[in-house]
Coordinates of C-alpha atoms in Angstrom, one line a residue:
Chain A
X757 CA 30.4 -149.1 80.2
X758 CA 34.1 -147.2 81.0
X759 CA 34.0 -146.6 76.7
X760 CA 32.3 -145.7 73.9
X761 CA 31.0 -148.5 72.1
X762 CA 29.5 -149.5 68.8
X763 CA 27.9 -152.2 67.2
X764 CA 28.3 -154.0 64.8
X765 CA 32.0 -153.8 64.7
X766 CA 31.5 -154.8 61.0
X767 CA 28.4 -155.1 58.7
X768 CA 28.7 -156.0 55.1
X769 CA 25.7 -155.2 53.2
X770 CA 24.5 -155.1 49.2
X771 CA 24.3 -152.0 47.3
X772 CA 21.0 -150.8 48.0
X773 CA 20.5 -151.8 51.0
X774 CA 19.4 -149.9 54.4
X775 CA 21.3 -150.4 57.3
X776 CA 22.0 -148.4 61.1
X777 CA 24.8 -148.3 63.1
X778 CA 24.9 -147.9 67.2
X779 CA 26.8 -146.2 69.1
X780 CA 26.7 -145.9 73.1
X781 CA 28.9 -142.9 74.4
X782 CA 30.4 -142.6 77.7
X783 CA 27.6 -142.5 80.8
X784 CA 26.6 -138.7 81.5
X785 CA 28.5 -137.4 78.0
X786 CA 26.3 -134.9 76.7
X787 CA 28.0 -134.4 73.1
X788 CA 27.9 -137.1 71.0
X789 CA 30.1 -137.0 67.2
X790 CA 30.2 -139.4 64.2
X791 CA 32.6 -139.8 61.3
X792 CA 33.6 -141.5 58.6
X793 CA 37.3 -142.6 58.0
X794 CA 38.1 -143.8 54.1
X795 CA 41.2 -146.5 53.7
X796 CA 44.1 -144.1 54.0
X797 CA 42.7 -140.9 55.2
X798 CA 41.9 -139.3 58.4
X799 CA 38.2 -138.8 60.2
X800 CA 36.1 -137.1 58.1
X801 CA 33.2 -134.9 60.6
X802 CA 29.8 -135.9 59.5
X803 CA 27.6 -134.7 62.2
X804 CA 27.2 -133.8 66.3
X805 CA 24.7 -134.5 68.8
X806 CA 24.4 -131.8 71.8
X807 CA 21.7 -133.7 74.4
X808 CA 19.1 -135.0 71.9
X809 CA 19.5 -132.4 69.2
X810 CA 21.3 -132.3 66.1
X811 CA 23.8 -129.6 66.8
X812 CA 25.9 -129.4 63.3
X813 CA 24.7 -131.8 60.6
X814 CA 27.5 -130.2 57.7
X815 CA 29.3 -132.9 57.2
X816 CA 26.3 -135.9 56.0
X817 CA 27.5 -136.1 52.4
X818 CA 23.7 -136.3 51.7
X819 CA 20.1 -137.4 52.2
X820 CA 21.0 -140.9 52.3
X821 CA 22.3 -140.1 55.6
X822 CA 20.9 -139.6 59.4
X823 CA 21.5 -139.5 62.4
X824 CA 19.0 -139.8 65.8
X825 CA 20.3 -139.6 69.4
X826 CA 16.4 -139.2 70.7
X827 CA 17.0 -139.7 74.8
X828 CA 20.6 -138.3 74.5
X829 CA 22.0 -141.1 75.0
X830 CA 22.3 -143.6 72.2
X831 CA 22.8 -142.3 69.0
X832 CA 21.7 -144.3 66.0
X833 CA 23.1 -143.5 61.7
X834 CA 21.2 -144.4 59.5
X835 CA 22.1 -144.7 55.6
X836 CA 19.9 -145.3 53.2
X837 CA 20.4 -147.1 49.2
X838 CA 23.7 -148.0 50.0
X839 CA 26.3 -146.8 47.7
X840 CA 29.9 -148.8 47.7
X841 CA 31.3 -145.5 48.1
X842 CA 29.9 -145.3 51.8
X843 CA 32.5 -148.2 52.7
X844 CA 34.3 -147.0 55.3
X845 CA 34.9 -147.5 59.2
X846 CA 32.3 -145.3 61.0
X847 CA 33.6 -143.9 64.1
X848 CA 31.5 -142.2 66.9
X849 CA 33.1 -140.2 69.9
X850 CA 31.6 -138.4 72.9
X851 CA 32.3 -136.0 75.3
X852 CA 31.1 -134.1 78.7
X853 CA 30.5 -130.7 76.6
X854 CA 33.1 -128.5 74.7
X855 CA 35.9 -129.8 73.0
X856 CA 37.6 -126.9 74.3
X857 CA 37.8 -128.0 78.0
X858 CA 37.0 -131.5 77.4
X859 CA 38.4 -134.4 76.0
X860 CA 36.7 -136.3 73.3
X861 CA 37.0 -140.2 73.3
X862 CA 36.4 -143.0 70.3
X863 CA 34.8 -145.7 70.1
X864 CA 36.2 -148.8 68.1
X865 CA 34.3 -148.0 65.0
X866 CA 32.1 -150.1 62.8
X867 CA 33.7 -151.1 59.7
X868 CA 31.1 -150.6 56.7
X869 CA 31.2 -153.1 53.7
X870 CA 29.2 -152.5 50.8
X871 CA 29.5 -154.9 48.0
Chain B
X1111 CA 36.8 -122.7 58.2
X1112 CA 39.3 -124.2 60.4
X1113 CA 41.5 -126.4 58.5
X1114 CA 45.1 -128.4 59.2
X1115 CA 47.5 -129.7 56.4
X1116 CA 49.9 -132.6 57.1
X1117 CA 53.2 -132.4 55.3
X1118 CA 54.2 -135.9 54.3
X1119 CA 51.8 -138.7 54.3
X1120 CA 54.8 -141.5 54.9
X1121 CA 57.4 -140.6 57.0
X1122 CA 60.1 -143.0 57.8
X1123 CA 62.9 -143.0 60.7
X1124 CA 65.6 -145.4 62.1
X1125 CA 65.0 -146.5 65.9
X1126 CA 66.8 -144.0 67.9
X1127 CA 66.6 -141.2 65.7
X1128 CA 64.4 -137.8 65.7
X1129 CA 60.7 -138.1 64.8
X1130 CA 59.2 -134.8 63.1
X1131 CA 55.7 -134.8 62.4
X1132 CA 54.8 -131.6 60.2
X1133 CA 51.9 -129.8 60.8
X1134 CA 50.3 -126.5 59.6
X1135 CA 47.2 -125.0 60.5
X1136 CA 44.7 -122.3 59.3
X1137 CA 42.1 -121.0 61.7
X1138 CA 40.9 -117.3 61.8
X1139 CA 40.8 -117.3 65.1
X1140 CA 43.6 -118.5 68.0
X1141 CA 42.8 -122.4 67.6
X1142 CA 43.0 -125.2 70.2
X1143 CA 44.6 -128.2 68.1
X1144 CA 45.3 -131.5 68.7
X1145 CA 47.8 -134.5 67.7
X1146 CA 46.2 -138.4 67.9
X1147 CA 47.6 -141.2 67.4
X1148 CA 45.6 -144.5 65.9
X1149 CA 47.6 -147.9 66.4
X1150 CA 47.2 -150.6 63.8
X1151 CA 43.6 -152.4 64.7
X1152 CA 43.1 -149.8 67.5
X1153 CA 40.9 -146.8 67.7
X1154 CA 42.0 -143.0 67.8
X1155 CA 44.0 -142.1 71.2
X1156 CA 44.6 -138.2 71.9
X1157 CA 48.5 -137.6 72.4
X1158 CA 48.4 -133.7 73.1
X1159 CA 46.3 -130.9 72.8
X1160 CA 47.3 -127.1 72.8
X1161 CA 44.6 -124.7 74.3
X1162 CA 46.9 -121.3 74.8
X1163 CA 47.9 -121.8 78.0
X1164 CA 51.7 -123.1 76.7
X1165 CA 53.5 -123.0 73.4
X1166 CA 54.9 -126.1 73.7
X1167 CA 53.1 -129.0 74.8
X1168 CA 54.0 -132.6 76.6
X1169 CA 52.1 -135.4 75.8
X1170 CA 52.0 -139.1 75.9
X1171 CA 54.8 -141.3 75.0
X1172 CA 57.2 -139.0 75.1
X1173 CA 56.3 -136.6 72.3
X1174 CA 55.9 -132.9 72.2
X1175 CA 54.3 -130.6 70.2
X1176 CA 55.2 -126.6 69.7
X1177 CA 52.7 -124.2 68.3
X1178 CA 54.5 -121.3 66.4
X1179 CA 52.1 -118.7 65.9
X1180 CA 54.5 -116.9 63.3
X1181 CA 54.6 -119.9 60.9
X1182 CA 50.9 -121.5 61.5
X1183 CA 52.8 -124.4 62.2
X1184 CA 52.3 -127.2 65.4
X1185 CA 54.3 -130.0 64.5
X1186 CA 54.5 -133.0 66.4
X1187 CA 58.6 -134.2 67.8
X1188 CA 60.2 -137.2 69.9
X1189 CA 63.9 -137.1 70.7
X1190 CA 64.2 -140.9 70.1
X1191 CA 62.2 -143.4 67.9
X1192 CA 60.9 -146.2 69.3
X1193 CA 59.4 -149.4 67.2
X1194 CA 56.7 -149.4 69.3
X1195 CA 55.5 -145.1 67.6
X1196 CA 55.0 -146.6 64.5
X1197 CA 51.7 -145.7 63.8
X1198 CA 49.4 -143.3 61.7
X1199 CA 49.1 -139.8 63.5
X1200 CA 46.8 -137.0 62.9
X1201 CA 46.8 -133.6 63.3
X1202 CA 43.7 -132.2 64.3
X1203 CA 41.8 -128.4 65.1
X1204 CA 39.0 -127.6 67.2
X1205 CA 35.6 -126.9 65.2
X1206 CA 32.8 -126.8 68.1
X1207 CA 33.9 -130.5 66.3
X1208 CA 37.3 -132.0 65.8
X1209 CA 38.5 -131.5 62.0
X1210 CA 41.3 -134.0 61.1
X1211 CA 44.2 -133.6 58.7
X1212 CA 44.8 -136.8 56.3
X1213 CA 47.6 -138.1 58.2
X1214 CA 50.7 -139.4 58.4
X1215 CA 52.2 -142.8 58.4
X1216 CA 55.0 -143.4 60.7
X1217 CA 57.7 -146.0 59.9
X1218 CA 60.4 -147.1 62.5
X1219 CA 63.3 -148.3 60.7
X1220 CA 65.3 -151.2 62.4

């Protein structure tokens, strides 16, 4: 597709509950990124995707929280025992390789609703 | 860490007048940083980014952005308001990731 996309664009769930989010990045982007944005703050890094590995996980707030991008393409989060803290819209980006001489594009995000 | 501090999470202006966006930034090293710009029911858009090359920087829509090494500042200026900028804007640094500031609110003022 000419974007990043991600699906659902919103899932409410209970507390407790398991659920993963999708995100497809831009054909041939090598560096995949997801975050978290709260009601009335910015982006918040949670973790980046270089090919198929994992290249900076600091930002999951926990074990609840993973991410797999295992063909490089796709990248899947996956949160566990939902909390209604973890509402929040989930944004994915991607990008042909270093932020530094590439731009990064967003998707739409998937807006998280735990009740 | 890298890290960016936005001054002023509402900032209100009347059409026509100057927009200043405040900006400060704390990075170790020289840091490439970034202004977005996220509509209302629209994802984030880049507006600028600074790399090294030039202190001040042209972007989108008319805004510009100056990087002032002395003061850690890169704050974020249009001449003239439109109704259409109203928006939320962040400022943003380079991190091998991109590390947001909490943003500010613009208001356009009739």
């Amino acid at each position: 597709g000419a974007g990043v996309s991600q699906t659902p664009s919103n899932k409410v769930t209970e507390k407790g509950k398991y659920v993963e989010l999708r995100c497809d990045p831009i054909s041939g982007h090598t560096a995949l990124y997801w975050y978290r944005q709260s009601l009335g703050q910015g982006p918040e890094f949670l973790i980046y995707f270089q090919g198929t590995g994992a290249a900076d996980d600091s930002g999951l707030p926990n074990d609840r929280f993973f991410a797999v991008r295992p063909e490089g393409s796709v990248s899947t989060l996956k949160i566990q025992r939902t909390e209604r803290g973890d509402s929040a819209v989930y944004l994915c980006a991607s990008s042909l390789g270093s932020l530094k001489n590439n731009e990064q594009f967003f998707g739409p995000g998937t807006r998280l609703t735990v009740l | 860490a890298q890290s960016v501090t936005q001054l002023g999470s509402h900032v209100s202006v009347s059409e026509g007048a100057l927009v200043l966006l405040r900006c400060n930034y704390s990075s170790s090293v020289p840091p490439y940083l970034f202004w977005y710009v996220q509509y209302p029911n629209q994802g984030l858009q880049l507006l600028l980014k600074y790399t090294s090359a030039a202190t001040l920087v042209k972007g989108i829509n008319g805004f510009e952005a100056e990087f002032k090494k002395s003061e850690t500042s890169f704050h974020l200026t249009k001449p003239s308001a439109h109704m259409s900028d109203a928006a939320e804007y962040f400022c943003a640094v380079e991190d091998d990731k991109i590390i947001f500031g909490k943003g500010t609110r613009l208001h356009i003022l009739p």
